[in-house]
mmCIF file of C-alpha atoms and ligand atoms in Angstrom:
data_model
loop_
_atom_site.group_PDB
_atom_site.id
_atom_site.type_symbol
_atom_site.label_atom_id
_atom_site.label_comp_id
_atom_site.label_asym_id
_atom_site.label_seq_id
_atom_site.Cartn_x
_atom_site.Cartn_y
_atom_site.Cartn_z
ATOM 1 C CA MET A 1 -15.754 42.152 26.663
ATOM 2 C CA TYR A 2 -18.191 40.734 24.111
ATOM 3 C CA ASN A 3 -18.917 37.031 23.893
ATOM 4 C CA ILE A 4 -19.217 36.022 20.255
ATOM 5 C CA ALA A 5 -20.845 32.965 18.718
ATOM 6 C CA VAL A 6 -19.948 32.034 15.145
ATOM 7 C CA ILE A 7 -22.453 29.866 13.279
ATOM 8 C CA GLY A 8 -20.917 28.183 10.235
ATOM 9 C CA CYS A 9 -17.216 27.320 10.311
ATOM 10 C CA GLY A 10 -16.551 27.322 6.561
ATOM 11 C CA TYR A 11 -14.656 29.905 4.567
ATOM 12 C CA MET A 12 -16.441 33.009 5.876
ATOM 13 C CA GLY A 13 -16.833 31.766 9.446
ATOM 14 C CA GLN A 14 -13.077 31.251 9.590
ATOM 15 C CA THR A 15 -12.461 34.620 7.920
ATOM 16 C CA HIS A 16 -14.442 36.293 10.709
ATOM 17 C CA LEU A 17 -12.617 34.319 13.379
ATOM 18 C CA GLU A 18 -9.191 35.021 11.915
ATOM 19 C CA ASP A 19 -9.719 38.757 12.149
ATOM 20 C CA ILE A 20 -11.117 38.883 15.681
ATOM 21 C CA TYR A 21 -9.877 36.040 17.816
ATOM 22 C CA LEU A 22 -6.863 37.821 19.268
ATOM 23 C CA ARG A 23 -8.728 40.961 20.274
ATOM 24 C CA ASP A 24 -8.869 42.076 23.885
ATOM 25 C CA ASN A 25 -12.538 43.008 23.757
ATOM 26 C CA ILE A 26 -13.670 39.755 22.122
ATOM 27 C CA CYS A 27 -14.110 36.292 23.548
ATOM 28 C CA ILE A 28 -14.915 33.484 21.125
ATOM 29 C CA TYR A 29 -17.579 31.979 23.350
ATOM 30 C CA GLY A 30 -18.596 29.313 20.889
ATOM 31 C CA VAL A 31 -18.501 28.065 17.324
ATOM 32 C CA CYS A 32 -21.069 25.870 15.627
ATOM 33 C CA ASP A 33 -21.167 23.832 12.444
ATOM 34 C CA LEU A 34 -23.445 21.035 11.299
ATOM 35 C CA ASN A 35 -20.240 19.235 10.430
ATOM 36 C CA GLU A 36 -18.956 18.085 13.812
ATOM 37 C CA GLU A 37 -15.383 17.524 12.688
ATOM 38 C CA ARG A 38 -15.159 20.984 11.143
ATOM 39 C CA ALA A 39 -16.685 22.612 14.226
ATOM 40 C CA GLY A 40 -14.139 20.817 16.409
ATOM 41 C CA LEU A 41 -11.111 21.723 14.294
ATOM 42 C CA VAL A 42 -12.093 25.358 13.865
ATOM 43 C CA GLY A 43 -13.073 25.688 17.531
ATOM 44 C CA LYS A 44 -9.696 24.342 18.549
ATOM 45 C CA ARG A 45 -7.771 26.555 16.138
ATOM 46 C CA TYR A 46 -9.471 29.733 17.375
ATOM 47 C CA GLN A 47 -9.647 28.659 21.010
ATOM 48 C CA ALA A 48 -13.433 28.718 21.229
ATOM 49 C CA LYS A 49 -14.686 28.017 24.741
ATOM 50 C CA HIS A 50 -17.520 25.801 23.469
ATOM 51 C CA ILE A 51 -18.189 23.798 20.327
ATOM 52 C CA TYR A 52 -21.680 23.004 19.022
ATOM 53 C CA THR A 53 -23.388 21.321 16.108
ATOM 54 C CA ASN A 54 -26.809 22.764 16.944
ATOM 55 C CA ALA A 55 -27.010 26.525 16.443
ATOM 56 C CA GLU A 56 -29.947 27.181 18.751
ATOM 57 C CA GLU A 57 -28.187 25.523 21.685
ATOM 58 C CA LEU A 58 -25.369 28.039 21.289
ATOM 59 C CA ILE A 59 -27.415 31.125 20.424
ATOM 60 C CA ARG A 60 -29.739 30.654 23.425
ATOM 61 C CA LYS A 61 -26.865 30.892 25.941
ATOM 62 C CA ASP A 62 -27.229 33.960 28.181
ATOM 63 C CA GLU A 63 -23.496 34.623 27.921
ATOM 64 C CA VAL A 64 -23.626 35.180 24.136
ATOM 65 C CA ASP A 65 -23.817 38.869 23.146
ATOM 66 C CA ILE A 66 -23.175 38.785 19.398
ATOM 67 C CA VAL A 67 -23.898 36.085 16.819
ATOM 68 C CA ILE A 68 -22.096 35.935 13.485
ATOM 69 C CA ILE A 69 -24.164 34.013 10.923
ATOM 70 C CA ALA A 70 -21.778 32.603 8.306
ATOM 71 C CA THR A 71 -23.852 29.802 6.805
ATOM 72 C CA TYR A 72 -25.418 29.575 3.356
ATOM 73 C CA PRO A 73 -28.271 32.014 2.608
ATOM 74 C CA SER A 74 -31.050 29.387 2.883
ATOM 75 C CA SER A 75 -30.441 29.173 6.647
ATOM 76 C CA HIS A 76 -30.017 32.911 7.350
ATOM 77 C CA MET A 77 -33.696 33.582 8.010
ATOM 78 C CA SER A 78 -34.269 30.854 10.586
ATOM 79 C CA LEU A 79 -30.986 31.726 12.334
ATOM 80 C CA LEU A 80 -31.961 35.411 12.381
ATOM 81 C CA LYS A 81 -35.283 34.462 13.987
ATOM 82 C CA THR A 82 -33.449 32.451 16.639
ATOM 83 C CA CYS A 83 -31.137 35.409 17.353
ATOM 84 C CA ILE A 84 -34.133 37.718 17.694
ATOM 85 C CA ARG A 85 -35.901 35.237 19.984
ATOM 86 C CA TYR A 86 -32.879 35.193 22.307
ATOM 87 C CA ARG A 87 -32.201 38.952 21.926
ATOM 88 C CA LYS A 88 -28.754 38.777 20.344
ATOM 89 C CA HIS A 89 -26.967 41.353 18.212
ATOM 90 C CA VAL A 90 -26.077 39.955 14.802
ATOM 91 C CA ILE A 91 -23.731 40.120 11.857
ATOM 92 C CA CYS A 92 -25.350 38.108 9.084
ATOM 93 C CA GLU A 93 -23.479 37.248 5.918
ATOM 94 C CA LYS A 94 -24.913 38.416 2.637
ATOM 95 C CA PRO A 95 -27.060 37.690 0.683
ATOM 96 C CA ILE A 96 -29.785 37.984 3.315
ATOM 97 C CA THR A 97 -31.580 34.965 1.881
ATOM 98 C CA ASN A 98 -32.455 33.279 -1.434
ATOM 99 C CA THR A 99 -35.858 34.618 -2.440
ATOM 100 C CA LEU A 100 -37.472 38.024 -2.663
ATOM 101 C CA GLU A 101 -40.338 36.932 -0.411
ATOM 102 C CA GLU A 102 -37.940 35.881 2.354
ATOM 103 C CA GLY A 103 -35.914 39.025 1.752
ATOM 104 C CA LYS A 104 -39.000 41.132 2.541
ATOM 105 C CA GLU A 105 -39.519 39.137 5.725
ATOM 106 C CA PHE A 106 -35.863 39.665 6.698
ATOM 107 C CA LEU A 107 -36.285 43.426 6.201
ATOM 108 C CA ARG A 108 -39.482 43.443 8.254
ATOM 109 C CA LEU A 109 -37.920 41.486 11.116
ATOM 110 C CA VAL A 110 -34.898 43.781 11.363
ATOM 111 C CA GLN A 111 -37.092 46.895 11.222
ATOM 112 C CA ALA A 112 -39.384 45.439 13.907
ATOM 113 C CA ASN A 113 -36.485 44.873 16.332
ATOM 114 C CA PRO A 114 -34.580 48.158 16.581
ATOM 115 C CA HIS A 115 -33.409 47.261 20.113
ATOM 116 C CA LEU A 116 -31.149 44.630 18.512
ATOM 117 C CA LYS A 117 -28.237 45.720 16.343
ATOM 118 C CA ILE A 118 -28.208 43.759 13.104
ATOM 119 C CA LEU A 119 -25.589 44.325 10.432
ATOM 120 C CA VAL A 120 -25.551 42.493 7.097
ATOM 121 C CA GLY A 121 -22.059 41.622 5.862
ATOM 122 C CA HIS A 122 -21.678 44.127 3.048
ATOM 123 C CA ILE A 123 -17.981 44.086 3.757
ATOM 124 C CA LEU A 124 -17.041 46.591 1.026
ATOM 125 C CA ARG A 125 -18.667 49.327 3.143
ATOM 126 C CA HIS A 126 -15.915 48.653 5.703
ATOM 127 C CA ASN A 127 -13.086 48.268 3.182
ATOM 128 C CA ASP A 128 -10.534 51.121 3.091
ATOM 129 C CA THR A 129 -10.085 50.941 -0.683
ATOM 130 C CA TYR A 130 -13.802 51.210 -1.453
ATOM 131 C CA GLU A 131 -14.267 53.877 1.223
ATOM 132 C CA LYS A 132 -11.491 55.909 -0.397
ATOM 133 C CA VAL A 133 -13.008 55.548 -3.886
ATOM 134 C CA ALA A 134 -16.475 56.429 -2.549
ATOM 135 C CA LYS A 135 -15.014 59.642 -1.133
ATOM 136 C CA LEU A 136 -13.138 60.508 -4.345
ATOM 137 C CA ILE A 137 -16.307 60.032 -6.365
ATOM 138 C CA ARG A 138 -18.567 61.832 -3.922
ATOM 139 C CA ASP A 139 -16.005 64.707 -3.890
ATOM 140 C CA GLY A 140 -16.470 65.016 -7.669
ATOM 141 C CA GLU A 141 -12.953 63.954 -8.711
ATOM 142 C CA ILE A 142 -14.247 62.383 -11.973
ATOM 143 C CA GLY A 143 -17.505 64.307 -12.152
ATOM 144 C CA LYS A 144 -20.756 62.456 -11.722
ATOM 145 C CA PRO A 145 -20.081 58.793 -12.577
ATOM 146 C CA ILE A 146 -21.726 57.733 -15.839
ATOM 147 C CA ILE A 147 -20.506 54.168 -16.266
ATOM 148 C CA MET A 148 -19.645 51.613 -13.559
ATOM 149 C CA ARG A 149 -17.954 48.443 -14.793
ATOM 150 C CA MET A 150 -17.681 45.628 -12.284
ATOM 151 C CA VAL A 151 -16.503 42.098 -12.902
ATOM 152 C CA GLN A 152 -15.963 39.213 -10.522
ATOM 153 C CA ASN A 153 -15.045 36.231 -12.674
ATOM 154 C CA HIS A 154 -13.470 33.299 -10.874
ATOM 155 C CA ASN A 155 -11.558 30.615 -12.707
ATOM 156 C CA THR A 156 -11.921 27.849 -10.240
ATOM 157 C CA PRO A 157 -10.234 24.488 -10.027
ATOM 158 C CA GLN A 158 -12.241 23.851 -6.811
ATOM 159 C CA PHE A 159 -15.476 23.783 -8.768
ATOM 160 C CA ASP A 160 -17.345 21.583 -6.266
ATOM 161 C CA LYS A 161 -17.480 24.381 -3.701
ATOM 162 C CA TYR A 162 -18.884 26.756 -6.308
ATOM 163 C CA LEU A 163 -21.361 24.100 -7.451
ATOM 164 C CA SER A 164 -22.839 23.928 -3.946
ATOM 165 C CA LEU A 165 -23.304 27.702 -4.038
ATOM 166 C CA ILE A 166 -24.812 27.514 -7.542
ATOM 167 C CA ARG A 167 -27.314 24.899 -6.312
ATOM 168 C CA GLU A 168 -28.381 27.365 -3.567
ATOM 169 C CA THR A 169 -28.248 30.637 -5.396
ATOM 170 C CA SER A 170 -26.556 32.172 -8.448
ATOM 171 C CA PRO A 171 -23.343 34.125 -9.064
ATOM 172 C CA ILE A 172 -25.502 37.192 -9.695
ATOM 173 C CA ILE A 173 -27.387 36.986 -6.390
ATOM 174 C CA ASP A 174 -24.475 35.767 -4.275
ATOM 175 C CA CYS A 175 -21.966 38.567 -4.911
ATOM 176 C CA GLY A 176 -24.073 40.949 -6.994
ATOM 177 C CA VAL A 177 -25.503 42.382 -3.765
ATOM 178 C CA HIS A 178 -22.066 43.848 -2.968
ATOM 179 C CA TYR A 179 -21.703 45.564 -6.326
ATOM 180 C CA VAL A 180 -25.239 46.894 -6.656
ATOM 181 C CA ASP A 181 -24.703 48.327 -3.179
ATOM 182 C CA VAL A 182 -21.466 49.946 -4.405
ATOM 183 C CA MET A 183 -23.313 51.517 -7.385
ATOM 184 C CA ARG A 184 -26.005 52.957 -5.099
ATOM 185 C CA TRP A 185 -23.426 54.082 -2.541
ATOM 186 C CA PHE A 186 -21.084 55.792 -5.032
ATOM 187 C CA THR A 187 -23.855 57.602 -6.942
ATOM 188 C CA GLY A 188 -26.395 58.159 -4.149
ATOM 189 C CA ALA A 189 -28.968 57.197 -6.811
ATOM 190 C CA GLU A 190 -31.635 54.490 -7.025
ATOM 191 C CA VAL A 191 -31.684 51.616 -9.488
ATOM 192 C CA ILE A 192 -34.614 52.201 -11.843
ATOM 193 C CA ASN A 193 -34.059 49.481 -14.426
ATOM 194 C CA VAL A 194 -32.355 46.099 -14.399
ATOM 195 C CA SER A 195 -31.914 43.232 -16.849
ATOM 196 C CA GLY A 196 -29.564 40.337 -17.406
ATOM 197 C CA VAL A 197 -28.339 37.423 -19.469
ATOM 198 C CA GLY A 198 -26.752 34.206 -18.312
ATOM 199 C CA ALA A 199 -25.261 30.934 -19.480
ATOM 200 C CA ARG A 200 -24.342 27.427 -18.358
ATOM 201 C CA THR A 201 -20.772 26.797 -19.410
ATOM 202 C CA GLU A 202 -20.279 23.575 -17.435
ATOM 203 C CA GLU A 203 -22.044 20.229 -17.854
ATOM 204 C CA SER A 204 -22.191 19.810 -14.091
ATOM 205 C CA VAL A 205 -24.331 22.919 -13.568
ATOM 206 C CA PRO A 206 -27.961 21.808 -13.031
ATOM 207 C CA ASP A 207 -30.333 22.535 -15.953
ATOM 208 C CA ASP A 208 -32.277 25.140 -13.991
ATOM 209 C CA LYS A 209 -29.173 27.044 -12.837
ATOM 210 C CA TYR A 210 -26.434 29.140 -14.454
ATOM 211 C CA ASN A 211 -22.772 29.722 -13.651
ATOM 212 C CA TYR A 212 -22.281 32.873 -15.729
ATOM 213 C CA GLY A 213 -24.395 36.004 -15.397
ATOM 214 C CA LEU A 214 -24.249 39.572 -16.649
ATOM 215 C CA MET A 215 -26.618 42.178 -15.250
ATOM 216 C CA THR A 216 -27.025 45.763 -16.396
ATOM 217 C CA VAL A 217 -28.637 48.554 -14.406
ATOM 218 C CA THR A 218 -29.763 52.108 -14.995
ATOM 219 C CA LEU A 219 -29.835 54.468 -12.027
ATOM 220 C CA SER A 220 -32.093 57.418 -11.328
ATOM 221 C CA ASP A 221 -29.270 59.929 -12.004
ATOM 222 C CA GLY A 222 -28.842 58.597 -15.576
ATOM 223 C CA SER A 223 -25.733 56.540 -14.785
ATOM 224 C CA THR A 224 -25.417 52.931 -15.898
ATOM 225 C CA GLY A 225 -23.518 49.976 -14.574
ATOM 226 C CA PHE A 226 -22.927 46.337 -15.140
ATOM 227 C CA TYR A 227 -21.891 43.435 -12.992
ATOM 228 C CA GLU A 228 -20.495 40.273 -14.562
ATOM 229 C CA ALA A 229 -19.929 37.125 -12.547
ATOM 230 C CA GLY A 230 -18.802 33.781 -13.827
ATOM 231 C CA TRP A 231 -17.545 30.753 -11.955
ATOM 232 C CA SER A 232 -15.988 28.107 -14.176
ATOM 233 C CA HIS A 233 -12.951 26.153 -15.314
ATOM 234 C CA THR A 234 -12.826 28.063 -18.590
ATOM 235 C CA ILE A 235 -13.535 31.730 -17.780
ATOM 236 C CA ALA A 236 -10.378 33.680 -16.948
ATOM 237 C CA THR A 237 -10.205 35.371 -13.560
ATOM 238 C CA ASP A 238 -11.053 39.063 -13.873
ATOM 239 C CA ASN A 239 -11.644 41.642 -11.157
ATOM 240 C CA THR A 240 -12.297 44.803 -13.182
ATOM 241 C CA LYS A 241 -13.663 47.635 -11.040
ATOM 242 C CA GLU A 242 -13.816 50.890 -13.008
ATOM 243 C CA PHE A 243 -15.869 54.076 -12.638
ATOM 244 C CA ILE A 244 -16.036 56.574 -15.481
ATOM 245 C CA GLY A 245 -17.242 60.165 -15.408
ATOM 246 C CA PRO A 246 -16.898 63.266 -17.604
ATOM 247 C CA LYS A 247 -13.715 64.331 -15.807
ATOM 248 C CA GLY A 248 -11.925 60.994 -15.937
ATOM 249 C CA ARG A 249 -12.028 57.518 -14.456
ATOM 250 C CA ILE A 250 -11.098 55.634 -11.314
ATOM 251 C CA LYS A 251 -9.886 52.062 -11.434
ATOM 252 C CA ILE A 252 -9.260 49.683 -8.542
ATOM 253 C CA THR A 253 -6.633 46.959 -8.905
ATOM 254 C CA TYR A 254 -6.422 44.473 -6.057
ATOM 255 C CA GLN A 255 -2.998 43.691 -4.686
ATOM 256 C CA LYS A 256 -3.087 40.135 -6.068
ATOM 257 C CA ASP A 257 -3.746 41.455 -9.592
ATOM 258 C CA ARG A 258 -0.924 44.009 -9.629
ATOM 259 C CA THR A 259 1.998 43.146 -11.850
ATOM 260 C CA THR A 260 4.439 45.346 -9.897
ATOM 261 C CA HIS A 261 4.618 46.949 -6.426
ATOM 262 C CA LYS A 262 2.377 44.313 -4.862
ATOM 263 C CA GLU A 263 3.944 45.220 -1.527
ATOM 264 C CA ASN A 264 2.080 48.546 -1.686
ATOM 265 C CA GLY A 265 -1.338 46.887 -1.410
ATOM 266 C CA ASN A 266 -4.375 47.758 -3.518
ATOM 267 C CA LEU A 267 -3.967 50.354 -6.245
ATOM 268 C CA ILE A 268 -6.403 53.165 -7.008
ATOM 269 C CA GLU A 269 -5.697 54.818 -10.357
ATOM 270 C CA ILE A 270 -7.266 58.198 -11.115
ATOM 271 C CA PHE A 271 -7.112 59.263 -14.744
ATOM 272 C CA ARG A 272 -7.930 62.969 -15.078
ATOM 273 C CA TYR A 273 -9.437 64.446 -18.230
ATOM 274 C CA PRO A 274 -8.750 66.750 -20.067
ATOM 275 C CA GLU A 275 -5.355 66.929 -18.331
ATOM 276 C CA ASN A 276 -4.615 63.318 -19.426
ATOM 277 C CA ARG A 277 -2.807 62.824 -16.134
ATOM 278 C CA THR A 278 -2.885 59.679 -14.037
ATOM 279 C CA GLU A 279 -2.450 59.642 -10.260
ATOM 280 C CA PHE A 280 -1.865 56.576 -8.149
ATOM 281 C CA ILE A 281 -2.960 55.893 -4.582
ATOM 282 C CA ASN A 282 -1.850 52.800 -2.675
ATOM 283 C CA VAL A 283 -4.125 51.441 0.035
ATOM 284 C CA PRO A 284 -2.977 48.738 2.464
ATOM 285 C CA TYR A 285 -4.490 45.429 1.424
ATOM 286 C CA HIS A 286 -7.084 43.723 3.542
ATOM 287 C CA LEU A 287 -9.258 41.348 1.540
ATOM 288 C CA LYS A 288 -12.064 40.967 4.023
ATOM 289 C CA PRO A 289 -11.956 43.455 6.885
ATOM 290 C CA THR A 290 -14.379 41.484 9.040
ATOM 291 C CA GLY A 291 -12.734 42.967 12.151
ATOM 292 C CA ALA A 292 -13.573 46.521 11.017
ATOM 293 C CA GLN A 293 -17.115 45.332 10.358
ATOM 294 C CA LEU A 294 -17.379 43.887 13.869
ATOM 295 C CA ASP A 295 -15.943 47.115 15.311
ATOM 296 C CA TYR A 296 -18.752 48.916 13.529
ATOM 297 C CA LEU A 297 -21.374 46.595 15.048
ATOM 298 C CA ILE A 298 -19.897 47.298 18.482
ATOM 299 C CA ARG A 299 -20.207 51.032 17.796
ATOM 300 C CA MET A 300 -23.833 50.419 16.787
ATOM 301 C CA ILE A 301 -24.337 48.783 20.200
ATOM 302 C CA GLU A 302 -22.385 51.325 22.252
ATOM 303 C CA GLU A 303 -23.052 54.556 20.347
ATOM 304 C CA ASN A 304 -26.408 53.678 18.800
ATOM 305 C CA LEU A 305 -25.036 54.229 15.275
ATOM 306 C CA PRO A 306 -27.247 53.211 12.344
ATOM 307 C CA ALA A 307 -26.300 50.095 10.366
ATOM 308 C CA ASN A 308 -23.934 50.607 7.429
ATOM 309 C CA PRO A 309 -25.464 49.876 5.012
ATOM 310 C CA SER A 310 -28.945 50.254 6.476
ATOM 311 C CA ILE A 311 -31.272 47.277 6.199
ATOM 312 C CA GLU A 312 -33.342 49.232 3.662
ATOM 313 C CA GLU A 313 -30.203 49.659 1.497
ATOM 314 C CA VAL A 314 -29.361 45.985 1.928
ATOM 315 C CA TYR A 315 -32.860 45.055 0.820
ATOM 316 C CA LYS A 316 -32.753 47.359 -2.229
ATOM 317 C CA SER A 317 -29.547 45.732 -3.507
ATOM 318 C CA PHE A 318 -31.025 42.304 -2.817
ATOM 319 C CA GLU A 319 -34.220 43.214 -4.654
ATOM 320 C CA THR A 320 -32.194 44.432 -7.664
ATOM 321 C CA VAL A 321 -30.152 41.226 -7.955
ATOM 322 C CA CYS A 322 -33.307 39.124 -7.552
ATOM 323 C CA LYS A 323 -34.852 41.053 -10.463
ATOM 324 C CA ALA A 324 -31.672 40.543 -12.505
ATOM 325 C CA ASP A 325 -31.809 36.821 -11.691
ATOM 326 C CA GLU A 326 -35.456 36.705 -12.783
ATOM 327 C CA SER A 327 -34.563 38.422 -16.077
ATOM 328 C CA ILE A 328 -31.654 36.017 -16.676
ATOM 329 C CA ARG A 329 -33.822 32.977 -15.962
ATOM 330 C CA ARG A 330 -36.537 34.302 -18.279
ATOM 331 C CA ASN A 331 -33.980 34.921 -21.056
ATOM 332 C CA MET A 332 -32.555 31.413 -20.532
ATOM 333 C CA ASN A 333 -36.001 29.815 -20.382
ATOM 334 C CA ILE A 334 -35.333 28.294 -16.958
ATOM 335 C CA GLU A 335 -38.089 30.009 -14.933
HETATM 336 N N1 NAD B 401 -18.748 38.883 2.508
HETATM 337 C C1 NAD B 401 -18.037 38.216 1.625
HETATM 338 O O1 NAD B 401 -17.146 38.742 0.991
HETATM 339 C C2 NAD B 401 -18.338 36.744 1.428
HETATM 340 C C3 NAD B 401 -17.425 35.926 0.768
HETATM 341 C C4 NAD B 401 -17.723 34.566 0.639
HETATM 342 C C5 NAD B 401 -18.923 34.079 1.141
HETATM 343 N N2 NAD B 401 -19.802 34.929 1.744
HETATM 344 C C6 NAD B 401 -21.101 34.447 2.261
HETATM 345 O O2 NAD B 401 -20.857 33.732 3.469
HETATM 346 C C7 NAD B 401 -21.832 32.680 3.608
HETATM 347 C C8 NAD B 401 -21.086 31.373 3.822
HETATM 348 O O3 NAD B 401 -20.286 31.104 2.692
HETATM 349 P P1 NAD B 401 -18.959 30.221 2.806
HETATM 350 O O4 NAD B 401 -18.203 30.437 1.556
HETATM 351 O O5 NAD B 401 -18.308 30.469 4.110
HETATM 352 O O6 NAD B 401 -19.589 28.752 2.807
HETATM 353 P P2 NAD B 401 -18.897 27.399 3.344
HETATM 354 O O7 NAD B 401 -19.579 26.254 2.654
HETATM 355 O O8 NAD B 401 -17.427 27.490 3.264
HETATM 356 O O9 NAD B 401 -19.298 27.376 4.892
HETATM 357 C C9 NAD B 401 -20.621 27.277 5.342
HETATM 358 C C10 NAD B 401 -20.591 26.423 6.608
HETATM 359 O O10 NAD B 401 -21.848 26.561 7.277
HETATM 360 C C11 NAD B 401 -22.189 25.277 7.815
HETATM 361 N N3 NAD B 401 -23.639 25.294 8.046
HETATM 362 C C12 NAD B 401 -24.632 25.327 7.141
HETATM 363 N N4 NAD B 401 -25.837 25.425 7.740
HETATM 364 C C13 NAD B 401 -25.588 25.446 9.077
HETATM 365 C C14 NAD B 401 -26.411 25.529 10.238
HETATM 366 N N5 NAD B 401 -27.760 25.632 10.141
HETATM 367 N N6 NAD B 401 -25.823 25.519 11.446
HETATM 368 C C15 NAD B 401 -24.471 25.426 11.562
HETATM 369 N N7 NAD B 401 -23.637 25.341 10.495
HETATM 370 C C16 NAD B 401 -24.191 25.352 9.274
HETATM 371 C C17 NAD B 401 -21.732 24.296 6.756
HETATM 372 O O11 NAD B 401 -21.585 23.003 7.303
HETATM 373 C C18 NAD B 401 -20.416 24.919 6.327
HETATM 374 O O12 NAD B 401 -19.329 24.443 7.101
HETATM 375 C C19 NAD B 401 -22.692 32.735 2.334
HETATM 376 O O13 NAD B 401 -23.859 33.475 2.606
HETATM 377 C C20 NAD B 401 -21.801 33.458 1.348
HETATM 378 O O14 NAD B 401 -22.516 34.148 0.330
HETATM 379 C C21 NAD B 401 -19.518 36.232 1.911
#
């Protein structure tokens, strides 16, 4: 039985709790949020044994085995340090932090503490649909991928929540880490060039921030990719995920974006060239398999498995999105 502490009871904290709280091998020892009311409500809903508003008071408890850090990136570093001080295993939400300098420190701290198992929440590595596509691509089903098109545009009526994220970070840094990781994972290649453009499409976005970003990358195997992320009232929602090679293309359509057969889950479409034949694979839908991710951390603890992705891979994706952010800010004159 593992005693778990969840720090941050917002969207992701609750997503973690939802996927694990009924498990036999997990006890929700405690939850913590700076917002006392939220901590209380979430603790009650998921039957946490203890409720805190001060993270260190929870993390320091001898009973706690695993800490899930689900706060905003600006607090990840100090919470990681607290977990290391009290020798806890950790799942820390991405992005690891907000700045390249702190990112380097995060990398160094994880590398310096191999006795602790620390997994960064690159959830797509534990997602059946992406695992299936990774295998298809690595098995050469479309040949070596040449173009990777990835879009994560959110049309959002709840703009205030996104504004808080924009004040902290940017759409490119926040979720770009997932998709740069996917590009590196699917190709096995390194990013060798990155650039970006961005825009402010909403009056409420601070002058030195942006709510729309587009980054392009070139990888060491000659492939290219882009990641587009916009959060606004006016951009239409778009979740394009498409990988193109000489022998065809693979496209992922999430269950919520399917027009028919939603009950079959996510859809993977493989278009084969020159046969001009399309095959369809359905994969059961699970938006955020945080339970599978926690299972993996437990295997890291029990079987000494390496992190997936490794902290070096996490850092490389983070470094790439930070460079894209720098390029966007330079192009927008908001350095
Ligand atoms: N893996 C994914 O797919 C995914 C998806 C969404 C968000 N995220 C990441 O999860 C993290 C949290 O995002 P969210 O959408 O859940 O935010 P959120 O605003 O919904 O929740 C964050 C919560 O953390 C609390 N908090 C902040 N600092 C704290 C501290 N020091 N101690 C205790 N509580 C604290 C806040 O009060 C808030 O309730 C971010 O890093 C975000 O990028 C990951």
